[in-house]
């Protein structure tokens, strides 16, 4: 186990490296699977190579780390050693960024209510948009917040933070799977908050989430379960990416904020109560 400073952040398995993001200080740190530090990237600002707003990172097959930076409207590309390589202009603000090495394309989850995702080339140029199904397009972006994971071949899996839906689209943008796979949770519970002379209605901070994070590995969708039960944030559920069939669960040793998975390795960003990293080996029956 290795201690880290991030109270809120994210963790990814990028090949044989663990990459950790700390939102508060805009730090990106890489560790070996043995939890030995490899490199640290931490430049906040608006100049060349500097980051204002860290988003969901993604990795390619050559060890690069791709980071959307909404504050500077660009995507940062870090080399395998954590060095700044280049930045790509981000024409549309992106909630999520997914890199598909086999296709040399990217998928971004935009903040456009009419869209599900946009497809980009690796040089950042626009390829096409994928429209949201009518029932999702009718929802506000706040209500349909997407958690996303991408396959090398361009496929994308979504879990919905505030509902029980799992969705997969193929590399050709057709919807290949849609199931209610997680504990049924209504769309978020809204609450009115006074703000001076006005009253603002927004998601109640205490509203339960259906899911915290989704990951795709080896044709299996992994979802960090939230829900209302005593095991919330301590269960990773597994589903077939082909038909949504439930494949079993892993009960975590502590409450997790985020996780990454590749084959039989699971890395956790946990609260213990001090934030920490834990590496597990997992060989569940298929």
mmCIF file of C-alpha atoms in Angstrom:
data_model
loop_
_atom_site.group_PDB
_atom_site.id
_atom_site.type_symbol
_atom_site.label_atom_id
_atom_site.label_comp_id
_atom_site.label_asym_id
_atom_site.label_seq_id
_atom_site.Cartn_x
_atom_site.Cartn_y
_atom_site.Cartn_z
ATOM 1 C CA UNK A 1 0.000 0.000 0.000
ATOM 2 C CA UNK A 2 1.245 3.521 -0.779
ATOM 3 C CA UNK A 3 -0.098 6.684 0.768
ATOM 4 C CA UNK A 4 -1.059 9.621 -1.429
ATOM 5 C CA UNK A 5 -2.305 13.121 -0.789
ATOM 6 C CA UNK A 6 -5.377 13.081 -3.003
ATOM 7 C CA UNK A 7 -8.627 13.401 -1.088
ATOM 8 C CA UNK A 8 -10.470 13.318 -4.408
ATOM 9 C CA UNK A 9 -8.962 12.150 -7.650
ATOM 10 C CA UNK A 10 -8.806 9.255 -10.034
ATOM 11 C CA UNK A 11 -6.636 6.241 -10.703
ATOM 12 C CA UNK A 12 -5.894 4.332 -13.913
ATOM 13 C CA UNK A 13 -3.954 1.248 -14.923
ATOM 14 C CA UNK A 14 -1.914 2.185 -18.005
ATOM 15 C CA UNK A 15 -0.133 -0.994 -19.020
ATOM 16 C CA UNK A 16 2.262 -1.823 -16.185
ATOM 17 C CA UNK A 17 1.948 1.621 -14.582
ATOM 18 C CA UNK A 18 -0.518 3.133 -12.146
ATOM 19 C CA UNK A 19 -1.397 6.742 -12.963
ATOM 20 C CA UNK A 20 -2.989 8.847 -10.224
ATOM 21 C CA UNK A 21 -4.597 12.280 -10.626
ATOM 22 C CA UNK A 22 -5.015 14.717 -7.761
ATOM 23 C CA UNK A 23 -7.656 17.246 -8.733
ATOM 24 C CA UNK A 24 -6.884 19.785 -6.018
ATOM 25 C CA UNK A 25 -3.307 20.528 -7.092
ATOM 26 C CA UNK A 26 -3.512 19.368 -10.733
ATOM 27 C CA UNK A 27 -0.884 16.683 -10.148
ATOM 28 C CA UNK A 28 -0.449 13.553 -12.268
ATOM 29 C CA UNK A 29 1.762 10.840 -10.749
ATOM 30 C CA UNK A 30 2.877 7.485 -12.191
ATOM 31 C CA UNK A 31 3.819 4.484 -10.043
ATOM 32 C CA UNK A 32 4.963 0.954 -10.779
ATOM 33 C CA UNK A 33 2.728 -1.960 -9.805
ATOM 34 C CA UNK A 34 5.065 -2.285 -6.832
ATOM 35 C CA UNK A 35 4.011 1.283 -5.891
ATOM 36 C CA UNK A 36 7.426 2.804 -6.570
ATOM 37 C CA UNK A 37 7.283 6.412 -7.897
ATOM 38 C CA UNK A 38 8.189 6.744 -11.590
ATOM 39 C CA UNK A 39 7.364 10.356 -12.465
ATOM 40 C CA UNK A 40 5.254 13.315 -11.402
ATOM 41 C CA UNK A 41 3.748 16.026 -13.590
ATOM 42 C CA UNK A 42 2.466 19.117 -11.807
ATOM 43 C CA UNK A 43 2.268 22.424 -13.624
ATOM 44 C CA UNK A 44 -0.842 24.525 -12.986
ATOM 45 C CA UNK A 45 -1.474 27.501 -15.215
ATOM 46 C CA UNK A 46 -2.336 28.603 -18.732
ATOM 47 C CA UNK A 47 1.089 28.604 -20.386
ATOM 48 C CA UNK A 48 2.614 25.913 -22.611
ATOM 49 C CA UNK A 49 2.486 22.558 -20.849
ATOM 50 C CA UNK A 50 0.428 23.927 -17.950
ATOM 51 C CA UNK A 51 -2.969 22.619 -16.794
ATOM 52 C CA UNK A 52 -5.836 24.585 -15.277
ATOM 53 C CA UNK A 53 -8.547 21.930 -14.979
ATOM 54 C CA UNK A 54 -7.735 18.222 -14.876
ATOM 55 C CA UNK A 55 -10.320 15.906 -16.413
ATOM 56 C CA UNK A 56 -10.578 12.139 -16.864
ATOM 57 C CA UNK A 57 -7.317 10.883 -18.304
ATOM 58 C CA UNK A 58 -6.828 8.122 -20.834
ATOM 59 C CA UNK A 59 -3.796 6.078 -21.987
ATOM 60 C CA UNK A 60 -2.685 4.704 -25.330
ATOM 61 C CA UNK A 61 -0.784 1.543 -26.173
ATOM 62 C CA UNK A 62 2.545 3.375 -26.387
ATOM 63 C CA UNK A 63 2.503 4.632 -22.806
ATOM 64 C CA UNK A 64 1.277 8.170 -23.435
ATOM 65 C CA UNK A 65 -1.194 9.821 -21.070
ATOM 66 C CA UNK A 66 -3.938 12.033 -22.566
ATOM 67 C CA UNK A 67 -5.560 14.630 -20.292
ATOM 68 C CA UNK A 68 -8.477 16.939 -21.164
ATOM 69 C CA UNK A 69 -8.029 20.443 -19.742
ATOM 70 C CA UNK A 70 -11.342 22.294 -19.995
ATOM 71 C CA UNK A 71 -9.893 25.381 -18.322
ATOM 72 C CA UNK A 72 -7.468 25.858 -21.219
ATOM 73 C CA UNK A 73 -9.680 24.223 -23.902
ATOM 74 C CA UNK A 74 -7.013 21.715 -24.896
ATOM 75 C CA UNK A 75 -5.907 18.105 -24.533
ATOM 76 C CA UNK A 76 -2.445 17.507 -23.064
ATOM 77 C CA UNK A 77 -0.368 14.560 -24.238
ATOM 78 C CA UNK A 78 2.349 13.353 -21.851
ATOM 79 C CA UNK A 79 5.055 10.946 -22.983
ATOM 80 C CA UNK A 80 5.729 7.584 -21.292
ATOM 81 C CA UNK A 81 8.168 9.306 -18.925
ATOM 82 C CA UNK A 82 5.653 11.980 -17.927
ATOM 83 C CA UNK A 83 7.208 14.694 -20.103
ATOM 84 C CA UNK A 84 4.990 17.168 -21.928
ATOM 85 C CA UNK A 85 4.827 16.333 -25.643
ATOM 86 C CA UNK A 86 2.119 18.509 -27.136
ATOM 87 C CA UNK A 87 -1.356 19.982 -26.714
ATOM 88 C CA UNK A 88 -4.334 19.571 -29.030
ATOM 89 C CA UNK A 89 -7.046 22.249 -29.237
ATOM 90 C CA UNK A 90 -10.349 21.124 -27.726
ATOM 91 C CA UNK A 91 -13.134 22.724 -29.736
ATOM 92 C CA UNK A 92 -15.851 21.312 -27.484
ATOM 93 C CA UNK A 93 -15.632 21.047 -23.700
ATOM 94 C CA UNK A 94 -15.212 17.393 -22.747
ATOM 95 C CA UNK A 95 -16.469 15.722 -19.594
ATOM 96 C CA UNK A 96 -14.642 12.498 -20.492
ATOM 97 C CA UNK A 97 -11.854 11.568 -22.900
ATOM 98 C CA UNK A 98 -11.212 8.060 -24.212
ATOM 99 C CA UNK A 99 -8.303 7.052 -26.471
ATOM 100 C CA UNK A 100 -8.616 4.090 -28.869
ATOM 101 C CA UNK A 101 -5.090 2.964 -29.877
ATOM 102 C CA UNK A 102 -6.105 0.377 -32.478
ATOM 103 C CA UNK A 103 -8.092 3.003 -34.397
ATOM 104 C CA UNK A 104 -5.907 5.984 -33.504
ATOM 105 C CA UNK A 105 -9.055 7.888 -32.607
ATOM 106 C CA UNK A 106 -10.458 9.581 -29.514
ATOM 107 C CA UNK A 107 -13.959 9.780 -28.093
ATOM 108 C CA UNK A 108 -15.064 12.712 -25.964
ATOM 109 C CA UNK A 109 -18.232 13.005 -23.907
ATOM 110 C CA UNK A 110 -19.339 16.566 -24.550
ATOM 111 C CA UNK A 111 -21.663 18.866 -22.645
ATOM 112 C CA UNK A 112 -24.066 19.068 -25.591
ATOM 113 C CA UNK A 113 -27.458 17.720 -24.554
ATOM 114 C CA UNK A 114 -28.194 16.467 -28.073
ATOM 115 C CA UNK A 115 -25.014 14.402 -28.347
ATOM 116 C CA UNK A 116 -23.845 11.213 -26.748
ATOM 117 C CA UNK A 117 -20.199 11.568 -27.852
ATOM 118 C CA UNK A 118 -17.948 13.076 -30.504
ATOM 119 C CA UNK A 119 -15.278 11.150 -32.376
ATOM 120 C CA UNK A 120 -11.920 12.819 -33.065
ATOM 121 C CA UNK A 121 -8.748 11.773 -34.839
ATOM 122 C CA UNK A 122 -5.491 11.563 -32.874
ATOM 123 C CA UNK A 123 -4.517 14.997 -34.141
ATOM 124 C CA UNK A 124 -7.657 16.418 -32.550
ATOM 125 C CA UNK A 125 -9.628 17.023 -35.759
ATOM 126 C CA UNK A 126 -13.368 16.409 -35.746
ATOM 127 C CA UNK A 127 -14.612 13.160 -37.339
ATOM 128 C CA UNK A 128 -18.305 12.854 -36.439
ATOM 129 C CA UNK A 129 -20.907 13.200 -33.678
ATOM 130 C CA UNK A 130 -23.043 10.439 -32.197
ATOM 131 C CA UNK A 131 -26.491 11.711 -31.241
ATOM 132 C CA UNK A 132 -28.075 10.681 -27.952
ATOM 133 C CA UNK A 133 -31.151 8.431 -28.103
ATOM 134 C CA UNK A 134 -34.343 10.516 -27.783
ATOM 135 C CA UNK A 135 -35.050 9.520 -24.174
ATOM 136 C CA UNK A 136 -31.528 10.565 -23.113
ATOM 137 C CA UNK A 137 -31.541 13.737 -25.212
ATOM 138 C CA UNK A 138 -34.676 14.788 -23.330
ATOM 139 C CA UNK A 139 -32.772 14.746 -20.024
ATOM 140 C CA UNK A 140 -30.675 17.616 -18.755
ATOM 141 C CA UNK A 141 -26.928 16.999 -18.703
ATOM 142 C CA UNK A 142 -27.017 17.175 -14.918
ATOM 143 C CA UNK A 143 -29.447 14.283 -14.760
ATOM 144 C CA UNK A 144 -27.725 12.045 -17.294
ATOM 145 C CA UNK A 145 -24.090 12.396 -16.154
ATOM 146 C CA UNK A 146 -22.105 9.707 -17.959
ATOM 147 C CA UNK A 147 -19.237 7.595 -16.659
ATOM 148 C CA UNK A 148 -17.348 6.165 -19.632
ATOM 149 C CA UNK A 149 -14.727 3.542 -20.505
ATOM 150 C CA UNK A 150 -13.276 2.829 -23.928
ATOM 151 C CA UNK A 151 -11.992 -0.194 -25.792
ATOM 152 C CA UNK A 152 -8.932 -0.168 -28.048
ATOM 153 C CA UNK A 153 -11.215 -0.810 -31.040
ATOM 154 C CA UNK A 154 -13.315 2.341 -30.588
ATOM 155 C CA UNK A 155 -16.176 0.812 -28.604
ATOM 156 C CA UNK A 156 -17.414 2.789 -25.594
ATOM 157 C CA UNK A 157 -19.229 1.656 -22.461
ATOM 158 C CA UNK A 158 -21.281 4.037 -20.326
ATOM 159 C CA UNK A 159 -22.606 3.796 -16.805
ATOM 160 C CA UNK A 160 -24.940 6.525 -15.625
ATOM 161 C CA UNK A 161 -23.965 8.080 -12.328
ATOM 162 C CA UNK A 162 -27.557 8.743 -11.298
ATOM 163 C CA UNK A 163 -29.411 5.737 -12.758
ATOM 164 C CA UNK A 164 -29.123 1.997 -13.277
ATOM 165 C CA UNK A 165 -28.469 1.982 -17.041
ATOM 166 C CA UNK A 166 -25.441 0.412 -18.730
ATOM 167 C CA UNK A 167 -24.939 1.238 -22.401
ATOM 168 C CA UNK A 168 -22.363 0.161 -25.028
ATOM 169 C CA UNK A 169 -21.845 1.652 -28.462
ATOM 170 C CA UNK A 170 -19.703 -0.022 -31.115
ATOM 171 C CA UNK A 171 -16.865 1.496 -33.144
ATOM 172 C CA UNK A 172 -19.477 2.201 -35.847
ATOM 173 C CA UNK A 173 -21.668 4.067 -33.315
ATOM 174 C CA UNK A 174 -24.551 1.611 -33.083
ATOM 175 C CA UNK A 175 -26.010 0.810 -29.658
ATOM 176 C CA UNK A 176 -25.034 -2.810 -29.058
ATOM 177 C CA UNK A 177 -26.151 -3.219 -25.451
ATOM 178 C CA UNK A 178 -28.496 -1.439 -23.080
ATOM 179 C CA UNK A 179 -29.489 -2.981 -19.766
ATOM 180 C CA UNK A 180 -30.510 -2.009 -16.261
ATOM 181 C CA UNK A 181 -27.508 -3.618 -14.654
ATOM 182 C CA UNK A 182 -27.040 -1.840 -11.340
ATOM 183 C CA UNK A 183 -29.291 -1.440 -8.316
ATOM 184 C CA UNK A 184 -32.290 0.597 -9.494
ATOM 185 C CA UNK A 185 -31.821 4.219 -8.432
ATOM 186 C CA UNK A 186 -34.099 7.016 -9.547
ATOM 187 C CA UNK A 187 -32.561 9.961 -11.326
ATOM 188 C CA UNK A 188 -31.004 12.299 -8.794
ATOM 189 C CA UNK A 189 -32.962 13.704 -5.931
ATOM 190 C CA UNK A 190 -33.274 17.449 -6.370
ATOM 191 C CA UNK A 191 -33.245 20.033 -3.613
ATOM 192 C CA UNK A 192 -33.870 23.778 -3.517
ATOM 193 C CA UNK A 193 -31.039 25.961 -2.236
ATOM 194 C CA UNK A 194 -31.564 29.662 -1.433
ATOM 195 C CA UNK A 195 -29.040 31.941 -3.144
ATOM 196 C CA UNK A 196 -29.668 35.542 -2.165
ATOM 197 C CA UNK A 197 -32.920 36.651 -3.703
ATOM 198 C CA UNK A 198 -33.156 33.543 -5.899
ATOM 199 C CA UNK A 199 -33.674 29.848 -5.229
ATOM 200 C CA UNK A 200 -31.584 27.325 -7.145
ATOM 201 C CA UNK A 201 -32.692 23.738 -7.651
ATOM 202 C CA UNK A 202 -29.834 21.269 -7.994
ATOM 203 C CA UNK A 203 -28.853 17.724 -7.090
ATOM 204 C CA UNK A 204 -28.922 17.094 -3.378
ATOM 205 C CA UNK A 205 -25.305 16.451 -2.247
ATOM 206 C CA UNK A 206 -26.637 13.566 -0.151
ATOM 207 C CA UNK A 207 -28.434 11.920 -3.093
ATOM 208 C CA UNK A 208 -27.266 8.305 -3.652
ATOM 209 C CA UNK A 209 -25.319 7.484 -6.812
ATOM 210 C CA UNK A 210 -25.924 4.364 -8.850
ATOM 211 C CA UNK A 211 -22.261 4.094 -9.878
ATOM 212 C CA UNK A 212 -18.953 5.831 -9.190
ATOM 213 C CA UNK A 213 -16.707 4.496 -11.982
ATOM 214 C CA UNK A 214 -16.860 2.126 -14.964
ATOM 215 C CA UNK A 215 -13.948 0.280 -16.596
ATOM 216 C CA UNK A 216 -13.681 -2.072 -19.581
ATOM 217 C CA UNK A 217 -11.148 -4.904 -19.706
ATOM 218 C CA UNK A 218 -11.119 -8.139 -21.660
ATOM 219 C CA UNK A 219 -14.737 -7.852 -22.791
ATOM 220 C CA UNK A 220 -15.939 -7.353 -19.222
ATOM 221 C CA UNK A 221 -17.558 -4.174 -17.854
ATOM 222 C CA UNK A 222 -16.558 -3.377 -14.276
ATOM 223 C CA UNK A 223 -18.729 -0.954 -12.270
ATOM 224 C CA UNK A 224 -17.903 0.508 -8.867
ATOM 225 C CA UNK A 225 -21.278 0.150 -7.178
ATOM 226 C CA UNK A 226 -22.705 2.961 -5.081
ATOM 227 C CA UNK A 227 -26.422 2.668 -4.329
ATOM 228 C CA UNK A 228 -28.043 2.775 -0.916
ATOM 229 C CA UNK A 229 -26.782 -0.365 0.819
ATOM 230 C CA UNK A 230 -24.160 -0.801 3.528
ATOM 231 C CA UNK A 231 -21.715 -2.065 0.870
ATOM 232 C CA UNK A 232 -21.871 1.107 -1.212
ATOM 233 C CA UNK A 233 -18.456 1.972 -2.691
ATOM 234 C CA UNK A 234 -17.150 -1.460 -1.635
ATOM 235 C CA UNK A 235 -18.472 -3.578 -4.508
ATOM 236 C CA UNK A 236 -17.201 -3.902 -8.094
ATOM 237 C CA UNK A 237 -19.834 -5.621 -10.251
ATOM 238 C CA UNK A 238 -18.911 -7.350 -13.516
ATOM 239 C CA UNK A 239 -21.043 -7.595 -16.665
ATOM 240 C CA UNK A 240 -20.524 -9.022 -20.133
ATOM 241 C CA UNK A 241 -19.960 -6.223 -22.635
ATOM 242 C CA UNK A 242 -21.790 -8.278 -25.261
ATOM 243 C CA UNK A 243 -25.185 -8.711 -23.596
ATOM 244 C CA UNK A 244 -24.967 -7.156 -20.117
ATOM 245 C CA UNK A 245 -25.065 -10.545 -18.374
ATOM 246 C CA UNK A 246 -24.013 -10.336 -14.702
ATOM 247 C CA UNK A 247 -20.678 -12.144 -14.124
ATOM 248 C CA UNK A 248 -20.111 -11.747 -10.387
ATOM 249 C CA UNK A 249 -18.733 -9.197 -7.951
ATOM 250 C CA UNK A 250 -15.649 -8.344 -5.937
ATOM 251 C CA UNK A 251 -16.080 -7.041 -2.395
ATOM 252 C CA UNK A 252 -13.364 -4.498 -1.647
ATOM 253 C CA UNK A 253 -11.378 -4.365 1.600
ATOM 254 C CA UNK A 254 -12.307 -0.695 2.117
ATOM 255 C CA UNK A 255 -14.491 2.015 0.601
ATOM 256 C CA UNK A 256 -13.050 3.080 -2.756
ATOM 257 C CA UNK A 257 -13.206 6.476 -4.434
ATOM 258 C CA UNK A 258 -11.979 5.126 -7.771
ATOM 259 C CA UNK A 259 -10.428 2.022 -9.362
ATOM 260 C CA UNK A 260 -8.607 0.790 -12.432
ATOM 261 C CA UNK A 261 -8.528 -2.735 -13.830
ATOM 262 C CA UNK A 262 -6.518 -4.638 -16.419
ATOM 263 C CA UNK A 263 -6.800 -8.415 -16.752
ATOM 264 C CA UNK A 264 -6.356 -9.812 -13.204
ATOM 265 C CA UNK A 265 -4.994 -6.628 -11.597
ATOM 266 C CA UNK A 266 -7.221 -4.137 -9.769
ATOM 267 C CA UNK A 267 -5.877 -0.890 -8.294
ATOM 268 C CA UNK A 268 -7.944 1.044 -5.775
ATOM 269 C CA UNK A 269 -7.914 4.622 -4.583
ATOM 270 C CA UNK A 270 -9.380 4.093 -1.129
ATOM 271 C CA UNK A 271 -10.241 5.981 2.049
ATOM 272 C CA UNK A 272 -8.605 4.194 4.948
ATOM 273 C CA UNK A 273 -9.428 6.888 6.405
ATOM 274 C CA UNK A 274 -6.324 8.548 4.883
ATOM 275 C CA UNK A 275 -6.461 8.232 1.065
ATOM 276 C CA UNK A 276 -4.261 5.355 -0.096
ATOM 277 C CA UNK A 277 -3.566 3.083 -3.064
ATOM 278 C CA UNK A 278 -4.052 -0.662 -2.899
ATOM 279 C CA UNK A 279 -3.218 -3.266 -5.564
ATOM 280 C CA UNK A 280 -5.246 -6.499 -5.736
ATOM 281 C CA UNK A 281 -4.944 -9.620 -7.866
ATOM 282 C CA UNK A 282 -8.331 -10.898 -8.912
ATOM 283 C CA UNK A 283 -9.090 -14.168 -10.703
ATOM 284 C CA UNK A 284 -12.871 -14.529 -10.611
ATOM 285 C CA UNK A 285 -14.572 -17.401 -12.396
ATOM 286 C CA UNK A 286 -15.946 -16.387 -15.795
#
